[in-house]
XYZ file of C-alpha atoms in Angstrom:
759
model
C 72.398 62.075 97.719
C 74.041 61.438 101.088
C 71.837 61.800 104.167
C 72.802 63.040 107.608
C 70.714 62.444 110.726
C 71.271 64.164 114.070
C 69.440 63.148 117.240
C 69.688 64.660 120.732
C 67.570 63.565 123.681
C 67.944 65.507 126.957
C 71.294 67.011 125.929
C 70.922 70.214 127.992
C 68.549 72.547 126.015
C 68.211 69.980 123.213
C 65.524 67.851 124.813
C 64.120 66.318 121.649
C 66.027 67.085 118.457
C 65.631 64.596 115.639
C 66.324 65.816 112.088
C 67.501 64.266 108.845
C 68.696 66.221 105.818
C 70.326 65.619 102.465
C 73.467 67.302 101.146
C 75.949 66.666 98.400
C 78.854 66.882 100.832
C 79.721 66.821 104.490
C 80.597 70.525 104.626
C 77.881 71.784 106.930
C 77.219 74.979 108.793
C 74.884 75.478 111.775
C 73.709 78.927 112.888
C 72.084 79.304 116.277
C 71.421 82.088 118.709
C 72.959 81.786 122.150
C 71.250 79.195 124.361
C 69.920 77.046 121.519
C 72.389 74.195 122.182
C 75.051 74.397 119.462
C 77.883 74.160 122.017
C 76.348 71.027 123.494
C 76.412 69.458 120.026
C 80.129 70.179 119.765
C 80.655 68.721 123.229
C 79.018 65.464 122.195
C 81.272 65.240 119.175
C 84.248 65.949 121.405
C 83.375 62.885 123.464
C 84.023 60.808 120.335
C 87.692 61.758 120.491
C 87.914 59.619 123.706
C 90.773 61.730 124.926
C 88.774 63.127 127.809
C 87.271 59.883 129.058
C 88.941 57.427 131.406
C 87.675 54.165 132.783
C 89.245 54.786 136.214
C 92.419 52.885 135.347
C 95.446 54.372 137.064
C 93.357 56.341 139.520
C 92.366 59.048 137.019
C 88.865 60.376 137.470
C 86.549 59.889 134.477
C 85.398 62.868 132.448
C 82.214 64.157 134.067
C 79.424 64.178 131.536
C 76.650 64.967 134.050
C 76.796 68.617 133.050
C 75.682 67.639 129.531
C 72.412 66.111 130.733
C 69.260 68.230 130.821
C 68.454 69.494 134.292
C 66.018 67.243 136.087
C 66.918 64.228 133.897
C 69.255 61.319 134.704
C 69.847 59.980 131.189
C 70.431 61.367 127.737
C 71.500 60.177 124.289
C 73.143 61.487 121.150
C 72.968 59.966 117.661
C 74.759 60.870 114.435
C 74.155 58.819 111.299
C 75.462 59.251 107.732
C 74.260 57.333 104.670
C 75.928 57.412 101.255
C 74.360 57.903 97.827
C 73.242 54.265 97.730
C 71.698 54.356 101.159
C 74.525 52.432 102.837
C 75.209 53.498 106.381
C 78.806 54.722 106.625
C 78.626 56.141 110.163
C 76.245 55.351 112.979
C 77.226 56.861 116.343
C 75.398 56.404 119.604
C 76.347 58.002 122.896
C 74.408 57.232 126.072
C 74.917 59.364 129.164
C 73.829 58.432 132.673
C 74.470 60.431 135.804
C 77.469 59.435 137.901
C 78.859 56.848 135.475
C 81.121 57.145 132.411
C 79.356 57.474 129.039
C 78.781 54.581 126.662
C 80.211 55.466 123.252
C 79.985 53.387 120.089
C 82.865 52.883 117.714
C 83.320 55.500 114.976
C 84.396 55.282 111.343
C 85.803 58.790 111.316
C 88.450 60.572 113.388
C 86.651 63.532 115.003
C 88.641 66.621 115.970
C 86.640 69.285 117.855
C 87.340 72.919 118.489
C 85.192 74.642 121.063
C 85.617 76.692 124.233
C 86.129 73.522 126.257
C 89.111 72.645 124.036
C 90.542 76.122 124.573
C 90.053 76.017 128.326
C 91.496 72.574 128.833
C 94.352 72.572 126.314
C 95.291 76.175 125.619
C 94.216 78.525 128.390
C 95.424 76.032 130.986
C 98.914 76.295 129.462
C 98.881 80.082 129.341
C 98.282 80.046 125.582
C 101.494 78.131 125.013
C 101.776 74.780 123.301
C 103.506 71.834 124.897
C 106.730 70.879 123.177
C 106.224 67.221 124.112
C 104.831 66.127 120.782
C 105.958 62.561 120.132
C 105.573 59.830 117.587
C 105.542 59.396 113.861
C 102.945 59.109 111.105
C 103.465 56.142 108.833
C 103.620 57.341 105.302
C 103.220 55.485 102.021
C 106.343 54.085 100.458
C 107.158 54.209 96.794
C 107.509 50.426 96.859
C 104.597 48.783 95.091
C 102.737 46.634 97.612
C 99.644 46.071 95.475
C 100.529 42.426 94.846
C 101.111 41.962 98.578
C 97.713 43.491 99.304
C 95.984 41.225 96.780
C 97.643 38.176 98.272
C 96.759 39.369 101.779
C 93.155 39.829 100.716
C 93.074 36.273 99.325
C 94.606 34.813 102.485
C 92.128 36.662 104.664
C 89.252 35.471 102.512
C 90.451 31.853 102.657
C 90.932 32.135 106.401
C 87.452 33.614 106.837
C 85.835 30.951 104.646
C 87.576 28.162 106.509
C 86.643 29.653 109.863
C 83.017 30.019 108.736
C 82.927 26.324 107.788
C 84.485 25.191 111.066
C 82.312 27.525 113.050
C 79.133 26.347 111.332
C 79.999 22.689 112.041
C 80.905 23.320 115.679
C 77.929 25.536 116.309
C 75.635 22.911 114.814
C 77.225 20.297 117.102
C 76.795 22.559 120.138
C 73.162 23.320 119.324
C 72.305 19.693 118.691
C 74.245 17.904 121.412
C 75.315 20.268 124.193
C 73.112 23.304 124.723
C 70.133 21.143 125.670
C 72.029 19.944 128.749
C 70.800 21.899 131.769
C 73.061 24.627 133.169
C 76.107 23.444 131.197
C 76.838 27.009 130.037
C 77.397 28.042 133.648
C 80.449 25.835 133.921
C 83.858 27.442 133.466
C 84.800 24.417 131.352
C 82.152 25.384 128.854
C 83.894 28.616 127.955
C 87.304 26.862 128.271
C 86.505 24.094 125.782
C 83.168 24.668 124.033
C 84.441 27.566 121.955
C 85.321 27.963 118.294
C 88.024 30.490 119.182
C 89.638 28.142 121.737
C 89.544 25.276 119.293
C 91.068 27.314 116.466
C 93.779 28.646 118.787
C 94.802 25.353 120.403
C 93.626 22.442 118.264
C 95.327 19.154 119.126
C 97.438 20.835 121.830
C 94.255 21.367 123.823
C 93.064 17.752 123.642
C 92.152 16.269 127.025
C 93.140 12.869 128.491
C 89.745 11.217 129.022
C 88.613 7.615 129.557
C 85.518 7.874 127.334
C 84.137 9.421 124.197
C 81.597 12.250 124.026
C 78.564 10.002 123.458
C 79.525 7.866 126.460
C 79.594 10.879 128.746
C 76.184 11.946 127.454
C 74.919 8.460 128.356
C 76.446 8.874 131.822
C 74.676 12.221 132.173
C 71.331 10.583 131.395
C 72.043 7.958 134.070
C 72.854 10.534 136.687
C 69.647 12.425 135.925
C 67.624 9.253 136.687
C 68.886 8.801 140.290
C 65.805 8.354 142.577
C 65.440 11.096 145.156
C 65.465 8.767 148.225
C 67.879 6.073 147.006
C 69.177 4.251 150.137
C 72.850 3.862 151.046
C 74.654 0.525 150.535
C 75.138 -0.913 154.054
C 78.751 -1.524 155.070
C 79.943 -5.141 155.684
C 81.187 -5.712 159.269
C 84.652 -7.148 159.891
C 85.257 -10.173 162.144
C 87.678 -10.482 165.062
C 88.944 -13.440 167.151
C 90.635 -12.739 170.469
C 94.195 -14.146 170.463
C 93.923 -14.953 174.180
C 90.927 -17.143 173.433
C 92.912 -19.125 170.884
C 95.762 -19.457 173.354
C 93.298 -20.772 175.974
C 91.984 -23.388 173.536
C 95.481 -24.581 172.655
C 96.377 -24.706 176.360
C 93.317 -26.805 177.223
C 94.004 -29.201 174.328
C 97.588 -29.716 175.447
C 96.742 -30.240 179.169
C 96.011 -33.727 180.718
C 93.414 -33.007 183.419
C 92.873 -35.283 186.499
C 89.552 -37.142 186.494
C 87.207 -36.943 189.509
C 85.963 -39.975 191.630
C 82.456 -39.778 190.296
C 81.112 -42.746 188.467
C 81.315 -42.673 184.690
C 77.566 -43.025 184.253
C 77.067 -40.131 186.591
C 79.581 -38.032 184.674
C 77.864 -38.918 181.442
C 74.559 -37.833 182.864
C 76.012 -34.573 184.052
C 77.638 -33.851 180.692
C 74.294 -34.319 178.966
C 72.238 -32.106 181.256
C 74.690 -30.002 183.256
C 73.078 -26.762 182.291
C 69.674 -27.921 183.362
C 71.007 -29.170 186.705
C 72.902 -25.946 187.377
C 69.806 -23.816 186.743
C 67.666 -26.050 188.975
C 70.189 -25.830 191.800
C 70.119 -22.096 191.471
C 66.329 -22.079 192.165
C 66.535 -24.116 195.404
C 65.538 -22.177 198.480
C 67.874 -21.886 201.396
C 66.235 -24.712 203.375
C 66.260 -27.096 200.370
C 62.764 -28.339 201.463
C 60.968 -28.461 198.098
C 61.833 -29.131 194.481
C 61.935 -25.879 192.484
C 60.079 -27.515 189.553
C 57.442 -29.953 191.037
C 57.229 -28.242 194.438
C 57.253 -31.635 196.253
C 58.996 -31.887 199.536
C 62.512 -33.258 199.095
C 63.210 -36.488 200.846
C 66.555 -37.792 202.054
C 67.464 -39.498 198.789
C 66.722 -36.421 196.799
C 68.708 -34.246 199.107
C 71.612 -36.654 198.905
C 71.503 -36.478 195.076
C 71.426 -32.723 195.199
C 74.500 -32.693 197.375
C 76.190 -35.023 194.858
C 75.243 -32.595 192.020
C 76.758 -29.688 193.939
C 79.918 -31.554 194.566
C 80.314 -32.421 190.900
C 79.611 -28.915 189.719
C 82.281 -27.531 191.968
C 84.700 -30.219 190.926
C 87.634 -29.200 188.570
C 86.689 -31.797 185.997
C 83.231 -30.347 185.778
C 84.564 -26.826 185.411
C 86.936 -27.915 182.645
C 84.151 -29.617 180.736
C 81.971 -26.521 181.107
C 84.726 -24.272 179.685
C 85.352 -26.606 176.739
C 81.649 -26.530 175.902
C 81.691 -22.715 175.967
C 84.745 -22.630 173.674
C 83.048 -24.965 171.210
C 80.030 -22.678 171.191
C 82.270 -19.635 170.608
C 83.881 -21.278 167.577
C 80.446 -22.095 166.175
C 79.406 -18.476 166.638
C 82.478 -17.334 164.724
C 81.641 -19.688 161.921
C 78.120 -18.184 161.784
C 79.623 -14.662 161.725
C 81.781 -15.685 158.765
C 78.830 -17.025 156.866
C 76.797 -13.861 157.615
C 79.743 -11.653 156.558
C 79.939 -13.471 153.233
C 76.186 -13.114 152.729
C 76.189 -9.376 153.496
C 79.194 -8.828 151.258
C 77.386 -10.564 148.378
C 74.290 -8.401 148.956
C 76.414 -5.204 149.074
C 78.281 -6.282 145.928
C 75.043 -6.893 144.042
C 73.639 -3.491 145.166
C 76.942 -1.782 144.215
C 76.781 -3.263 140.722
C 73.235 -1.911 140.276
C 74.165 1.575 141.478
C 77.269 1.859 139.298
C 75.491 0.554 136.208
C 72.284 2.639 136.517
C 73.243 5.779 138.465
C 76.913 6.402 139.133
C 78.870 5.830 135.930
C 82.130 7.153 137.393
C 82.251 3.953 139.490
C 81.460 1.550 136.706
C 85.044 0.312 136.387
C 85.108 -0.695 140.092
C 83.648 -3.764 141.873
C 83.500 -5.158 145.373
C 85.720 -8.132 146.096
C 84.211 -11.462 147.149
C 84.963 -12.812 150.638
C 86.541 -16.298 150.766
C 85.856 -18.068 154.159
C 86.584 -21.686 153.312
C 90.134 -21.756 154.578
C 89.461 -20.090 157.921
C 86.260 -22.097 158.379
C 88.276 -25.317 157.975
C 90.648 -24.163 160.684
C 87.737 -23.389 163.003
C 86.291 -26.860 162.306
C 89.671 -28.398 163.104
C 89.729 -26.607 166.475
C 86.116 -27.561 167.175
C 86.785 -31.239 166.440
C 89.791 -31.138 168.742
C 87.674 -29.643 171.566
C 85.008 -32.290 170.983
C 87.676 -34.989 171.457
C 88.948 -33.237 174.569
C 85.419 -33.125 175.919
C 85.205 -36.913 175.811
C 88.327 -37.328 177.884
C 89.881 -34.320 179.482
C 92.797 -36.380 180.744
C 93.844 -36.950 177.115
C 96.157 -34.521 175.246
C 94.733 -33.554 171.840
C 97.285 -32.459 169.227
C 96.688 -29.700 166.685
C 99.216 -27.896 164.423
C 101.499 -25.641 166.447
C 100.814 -22.592 164.169
C 97.054 -23.025 163.900
C 96.466 -19.810 165.852
C 98.709 -17.818 163.484
C 97.014 -19.415 160.483
C 93.642 -18.404 161.837
C 94.766 -14.758 162.417
C 96.308 -14.623 158.959
C 93.123 -15.809 157.319
C 91.133 -13.338 159.409
C 93.444 -10.529 158.274
C 92.863 -11.565 154.642
C 89.111 -11.486 155.088
C 89.135 -8.164 156.942
C 91.386 -6.560 154.350
C 88.811 -7.439 151.673
C 86.077 -6.005 153.930
C 88.065 -2.792 154.437
C 88.690 -2.288 150.706
C 85.066 -2.914 149.974
C 84.042 -0.509 152.708
C 86.100 2.211 150.976
C 84.291 1.643 147.680
C 80.922 1.545 149.414
C 81.641 4.844 151.193
C 82.768 6.363 147.864
C 79.666 5.366 145.920
C 77.372 6.392 148.840
C 79.111 9.761 148.928
C 78.656 10.321 145.214
C 75.022 9.236 145.437
C 74.366 11.639 148.274
C 76.187 14.425 146.445
C 74.762 13.653 143.051
C 74.898 17.328 142.073
C 78.680 17.240 142.095
C 78.667 13.995 140.142
C 76.327 15.686 137.669
C 78.675 18.660 137.397
C 81.710 16.440 136.876
C 80.107 14.504 134.021
C 79.032 17.827 132.411
C 82.666 19.015 132.662
C 83.763 15.827 130.929
C 81.097 16.412 128.247
C 82.730 19.794 127.484
C 86.188 18.261 127.280
C 85.030 15.286 125.271
C 83.281 17.598 122.773
C 86.586 19.395 122.259
C 88.333 16.073 121.706
C 85.635 15.076 119.240
C 86.233 18.305 117.256
C 89.970 17.628 117.165
C 89.257 14.212 115.643
C 86.791 15.599 113.104
C 88.185 19.036 112.227
C 91.809 18.897 113.355
C 93.084 19.029 109.771
C 91.037 22.146 109.036
C 92.278 23.754 112.264
C 95.911 23.182 111.220
C 95.157 24.768 107.855
C 93.561 27.734 109.659
C 96.666 28.187 111.889
C 98.885 27.980 108.834
C 96.825 30.635 107.041
C 96.995 32.842 110.101
C 100.811 32.511 110.208
C 101.012 33.425 106.533
C 98.798 36.465 107.132
C 100.847 37.654 110.110
C 104.070 37.250 108.150
C 102.693 39.101 105.128
C 101.234 41.895 107.274
C 104.643 42.268 108.939
C 106.300 42.499 105.544
C 103.786 45.081 104.300
C 104.227 47.108 107.471
C 107.985 46.895 107.114
C 107.674 48.356 103.650
C 105.257 51.045 104.775
C 107.438 51.909 107.781
C 110.247 52.793 105.418
C 108.708 56.308 105.367
C 108.033 57.949 108.755
C 107.032 61.519 109.266
C 107.667 63.305 112.553
C 104.443 64.462 114.188
C 106.279 67.275 115.970
C 107.409 68.824 112.699
C 103.970 68.569 111.104
C 102.314 70.155 114.171
C 104.776 73.047 114.128
C 104.475 73.628 110.373
C 100.670 73.719 110.533
C 100.607 76.090 113.527
C 103.036 78.408 111.771
C 100.959 78.257 108.568
C 97.772 79.258 110.372
C 99.511 82.085 112.242
C 100.734 83.433 108.905
C 97.181 83.560 107.616
C 96.228 85.966 110.403
C 99.380 87.821 111.352
C 101.566 87.741 108.203
C 104.762 87.235 110.172
C 103.917 89.235 113.306
C 103.671 85.988 115.278
C 105.378 82.722 114.445
C 106.527 79.576 116.249
C 109.870 78.253 117.427
C 110.243 74.642 116.193
C 112.282 73.461 119.161
C 110.539 75.059 122.161
C 107.060 75.476 120.600
C 107.082 79.013 122.053
C 105.487 81.905 120.155
C 107.859 84.223 118.310
C 106.808 87.858 118.499
C 108.536 90.197 116.019
C 111.415 87.752 115.671
C 111.838 87.368 119.449
C 110.916 84.103 121.184
C 108.627 84.837 124.104
C 109.600 83.637 127.541
C 107.379 81.266 129.526
C 104.201 82.974 130.803
C 104.762 85.988 128.506
C 102.308 84.862 125.819
C 99.098 85.289 127.833
C 100.123 88.837 128.782
C 100.985 90.039 125.254
C 98.121 88.621 123.192
C 94.727 90.315 123.018
C 91.643 88.184 123.606
C 91.006 87.924 119.864
C 94.648 86.988 119.250
C 94.435 84.360 121.938
C 91.551 82.696 120.139
C 93.484 82.811 116.867
C 96.438 81.145 118.522
C 94.161 78.539 120.147
C 92.698 77.735 116.710
C 96.153 77.443 115.219
C 97.120 75.004 117.986
C 93.906 73.092 117.344
C 94.694 72.593 113.664
C 98.278 71.736 114.463
C 97.147 69.089 116.961
C 95.230 67.386 114.128
C 98.438 65.532 113.324
C 98.690 64.091 116.839
C 95.601 61.913 116.294
C 96.967 60.492 113.048
C 98.810 57.168 113.189
C 99.121 56.357 109.503
C 98.763 58.466 106.408
C 95.383 56.986 105.426
C 93.972 58.262 108.733
C 93.864 61.770 107.206
C 91.065 60.540 104.940
C 89.025 59.736 108.058
C 89.241 63.223 109.609
C 86.032 65.054 110.535
C 86.444 68.645 111.815
C 83.924 70.026 114.295
C 84.470 73.772 114.732
C 82.354 75.775 117.203
C 82.548 79.581 117.022
C 86.267 79.992 116.297
C 85.806 83.801 115.833
C 84.942 84.694 119.399
C 86.361 88.125 120.366
C 87.962 88.585 116.931
C 87.950 91.799 114.869
C 85.650 91.693 111.858
C 88.585 91.517 109.443
C 89.729 88.334 111.157
C 86.321 86.777 110.479
C 87.168 86.852 106.748
C 90.589 85.366 107.448
C 89.053 82.598 109.563
C 86.671 81.841 106.720
C 89.646 81.584 104.411
C 91.403 79.193 106.746
C 88.334 76.950 106.855
C 88.091 77.125 103.059
C 91.768 76.120 102.720
C 91.741 73.123 105.096
C 92.301 70.832 102.109
C 95.367 72.878 101.185
C 96.714 72.624 104.745
C 96.011 68.886 104.889
C 96.596 67.713 101.302
C 96.257 64.058 102.317
C 92.572 64.495 103.285
C 91.601 62.975 99.953
C 88.671 63.971 97.863
C 86.302 64.934 100.628
C 86.594 67.466 103.402
C 84.278 66.735 106.310
C 83.414 69.552 108.645
C 80.621 71.006 110.730
C 80.957 74.692 111.603
C 78.724 76.015 114.380
C 78.314 79.737 115.123
C 75.985 82.428 116.432
C 77.631 85.117 114.268
C 75.412 85.957 111.292
C 78.219 87.664 109.310
C 80.452 84.618 109.719
C 77.753 82.261 108.496
C 76.921 84.675 105.643
C 80.564 84.654 104.477
C 80.776 80.866 104.707
C 77.552 80.506 102.764
C 77.921 83.149 100.064
C 81.478 82.090 99.275
C 80.424 78.411 98.978
C 82.865 77.417 101.697
C 80.068 75.287 103.195
C 77.514 73.442 101.051
C 74.727 73.223 103.612
C 73.619 75.818 106.114
C 71.139 74.942 108.869
C 69.336 76.992 111.465
C 69.176 75.514 114.952
C 66.071 76.799 116.672
C 63.470 75.393 119.071
C 64.985 71.898 119.194
C 65.016 71.623 115.412
C 67.411 71.972 112.484
C 65.830 73.868 109.584
C 67.053 74.863 106.129
C 68.807 78.233 106.277
C 66.994 81.017 104.461
C 69.409 83.051 102.281
C 67.512 86.194 103.246
C 69.413 86.062 106.510
C 72.712 86.394 104.686
C 72.030 88.439 101.498
C 68.768 90.337 102.153
C 69.452 93.047 99.562
C 69.343 90.765 96.522
C 66.261 88.990 97.859
C 64.476 92.281 98.381
C 65.455 93.349 94.886
C 64.113 90.113 93.436
C 60.777 90.707 95.187
C 60.456 94.193 93.733
C 61.571 93.022 90.273
C 58.875 90.310 90.249
C 56.178 92.905 91.030
C 57.499 95.434 88.511
C 58.270 93.177 85.578
C 56.560 89.785 86.164
C 53.121 90.797 87.392
C 53.462 89.345 90.891
C 51.129 90.979 93.402
C 52.586 93.142 96.149
C 52.508 92.016 99.801
C 52.747 93.564 103.217
C 56.558 93.289 103.009
C 56.905 95.146 99.692
C 57.302 98.563 101.274
C 60.088 97.276 103.555
C 61.843 95.739 100.522
C 61.821 99.065 98.665
C 63.130 100.953 101.716
C 65.895 98.318 102.189
C 67.012 98.751 98.547
C 67.070 102.551 98.779
C 68.876 102.575 102.139
C 71.481 100.059 100.931
C 72.285 102.082 97.762
C 72.312 105.323 99.711
C 74.641 103.941 102.419
C 76.932 102.502 99.726
C 77.135 105.804 97.858
C 76.914 108.357 100.722
C 78.507 106.413 103.570
C 77.261 108.924 106.199
C 73.533 108.366 105.643
C 70.906 109.578 108.199
C 67.184 109.472 108.889
C 66.434 111.895 105.978
C 68.627 110.056 103.460
C 65.804 108.087 101.863
C 63.697 111.248 101.286
C 66.698 113.173 99.919
C 67.754 110.239 97.740
C 64.325 110.001 96.130
C 64.099 113.787 95.572
C 67.516 113.735 93.957
C 67.299 110.644 91.781
C 63.510 110.321 91.212
C 62.375 113.988 91.185
C 59.116 113.307 89.259
C 57.964 110.475 91.574
C 54.877 111.286 93.691
C 54.135 107.980 95.402
C 57.334 106.200 96.363
C 58.257 108.237 99.428
C 54.742 107.977 100.904
C 54.655 104.268 100.170
C 58.100 103.699 101.624
C 57.933 106.020 104.592
C 54.365 105.392 105.705
C 53.668 101.767 104.807
C 57.097 100.423 105.827
C 56.481 101.852 109.346
C 52.869 100.744 109.591
C 51.463 104.218 109.415
C 48.447 105.456 107.408
C 46.706 108.737 106.777
C 42.921 108.665 106.747
C 42.682 111.169 103.872
C 44.986 109.001 101.775
C 43.350 106.792 99.136
C 44.175 103.088 99.254
C 46.926 102.063 96.869
C 45.918 99.723 94.061
C 47.914 96.912 92.476
C 48.734 99.327 89.653
C 50.101 101.818 92.200
C 52.299 99.108 93.711
C 53.535 98.078 90.288
C 54.274 101.673 89.354
C 56.345 102.353 92.478
C 58.243 99.078 92.082
C 58.991 99.807 88.413
C 60.312 103.276 89.423
C 62.752 101.689 91.837
C 63.820 98.991 89.329
C 64.479 101.668 86.650
C 66.554 103.605 89.175
C 68.712 100.560 89.941
C 68.860 99.620 86.265
C 70.185 103.033 85.329
C 72.924 102.924 87.938
C 73.677 99.190 88.291
C 72.338 97.435 85.208
C 73.986 94.089 85.986
C 71.847 93.725 89.110
C 68.690 93.829 87.014
C 70.241 91.457 84.478
C 70.861 89.069 87.337
C 67.202 89.363 88.440
C 66.035 88.750 84.860
C 68.204 85.619 84.514
C 67.317 84.367 87.964
C 63.531 84.642 87.356
C 63.447 83.030 83.899
């Protein structure tokens, strides 16, 4: 048997309601006194319609559910679960409410349509008890064209598509779990969701393949290299460039091409000076002003020594000496440049070796790059040629020494070649140093490439399956379109259905007194269409509620999109009889009974929950089998409804019958049961009964009875006379039998019913 479970936590007065009950159908009634929480239950169901909730799009304020939360609480919840005969869950609703934020509402299997005072206030009273004429749209009906074959084919296509997707998804998820998800923080990358996704792969396939230099496994190897970078790995030192001043080269060429005049000094003296000119110049610089002592041996200088010193001074200040000195300096400068070249080549080799280690072990993005070698042979040969020329000039400054006219340009050209290599290498060194020092970005880049390469790998492995999946999807879309085209061949106007249903409900209650104009949706009163704002002034309060209920049932069609949606309807009806005359209560019960006639496309099952605080209304719904399950809401609990609340007479009669004819012992309620039976019969027959009616009724119809009146009148009111003897079980049985015989004589079928019922 189906089971229904209702749960309310901190829903206003329902602080902790949690009940489950069985019933053969979903036609349920709930009786509750005012303040027990039945209206709050209807409000929770109304939230499921989602017509009163907005997520702040378009500037509309969300429906305020704070008023539904128990005072003093900040959160509440509502649950509604239905299980079928086999225990399968067919509906499982959860609503969570939190103060100041919109509610969280789960998806529903049914289409809930709720009538309560909130519905009246917001949709009917706000419009002056008039219905808007702006009812738009169509309900898609079922065509006479047989689409069963199409549906079978569609089912097969969907199954094939699902099976293929499951296979692809299993393979890809296995790949992700095995090769990707172990990589630290890779899920945080936007490229992960962009490429490492079954949905993305199935949607794009080969079109999403990325242009990469490597395969997936190679990028994983790169990632492992990057992870191994030492924390304090030093930078690769840059290689310095080398420069030669053009003016210096010009000076050298000028000296080589100039024939200098020789001095008068003897050749052997000149030779001596050439060999130790630096030493002599430094010694002369240490002589004191009086030139009395040698700066080295401290001996007093004699005339010969002083004469030699004068000769040294004269030679040093001679042009030949100055020229020789300059040539020597130029030779030394060239030698220094040759050393710089050698050092440059050495440093470049060291940097190149270090670069190769870094790119191979740590920075795989640079592995295709290498530093260039520096070639210095050509420029060194030019420097040697200049040096040899200066050496020759040094032997005889009066001689012109010839060198190539463009040797200076050749030197600058070779220098430019060397420096260009140095500059290009410097760029690569700066790049790899930068990547090393920002290894986190390098790490991120290789992880991005891992994501892209994984996608490429899937295209290579599963590309054929992906194309099949896309083809199946296209076939499904085309077939669904064709089925919809066939179904759309029958469309039913919602506006007409709404108007017809409203008019039908009005006829139930008013039998033509009120009707509805199809075009304007205005009420028609005695064949006259009411003007705007007239309706609320003409209708009584009870009539207003009838009209509101008619509009409610008419609006059922507005939530239907296709004909099969009728089978998902679930009516929630909260006290629709407010302010109605008693005769209208019977009519309302008839309307609820005939919902399947009003909505013939509901299918086999009518689903409804009727909530009320009117005992007569619930009695009518119960005794006429309009509802299959009646519950009592009391003290935060739903209990089985006791039929005594609805048909007390027959239950009292059964109690008396059991004592009189079946030997059941009397109880403290027996006297009340007898009095109820007598008063009911008396009221039925006499209409204008009074306080003495019971006594007169017994005197008239049971003249020989001596105990019944005392038993009824005294014991049913709790009274007792001290002189009166206690009544025995036989006395009780005798009185009950007297009453049963009385009923049997006047209404024998009632006693037959009791006899059949107690077999």
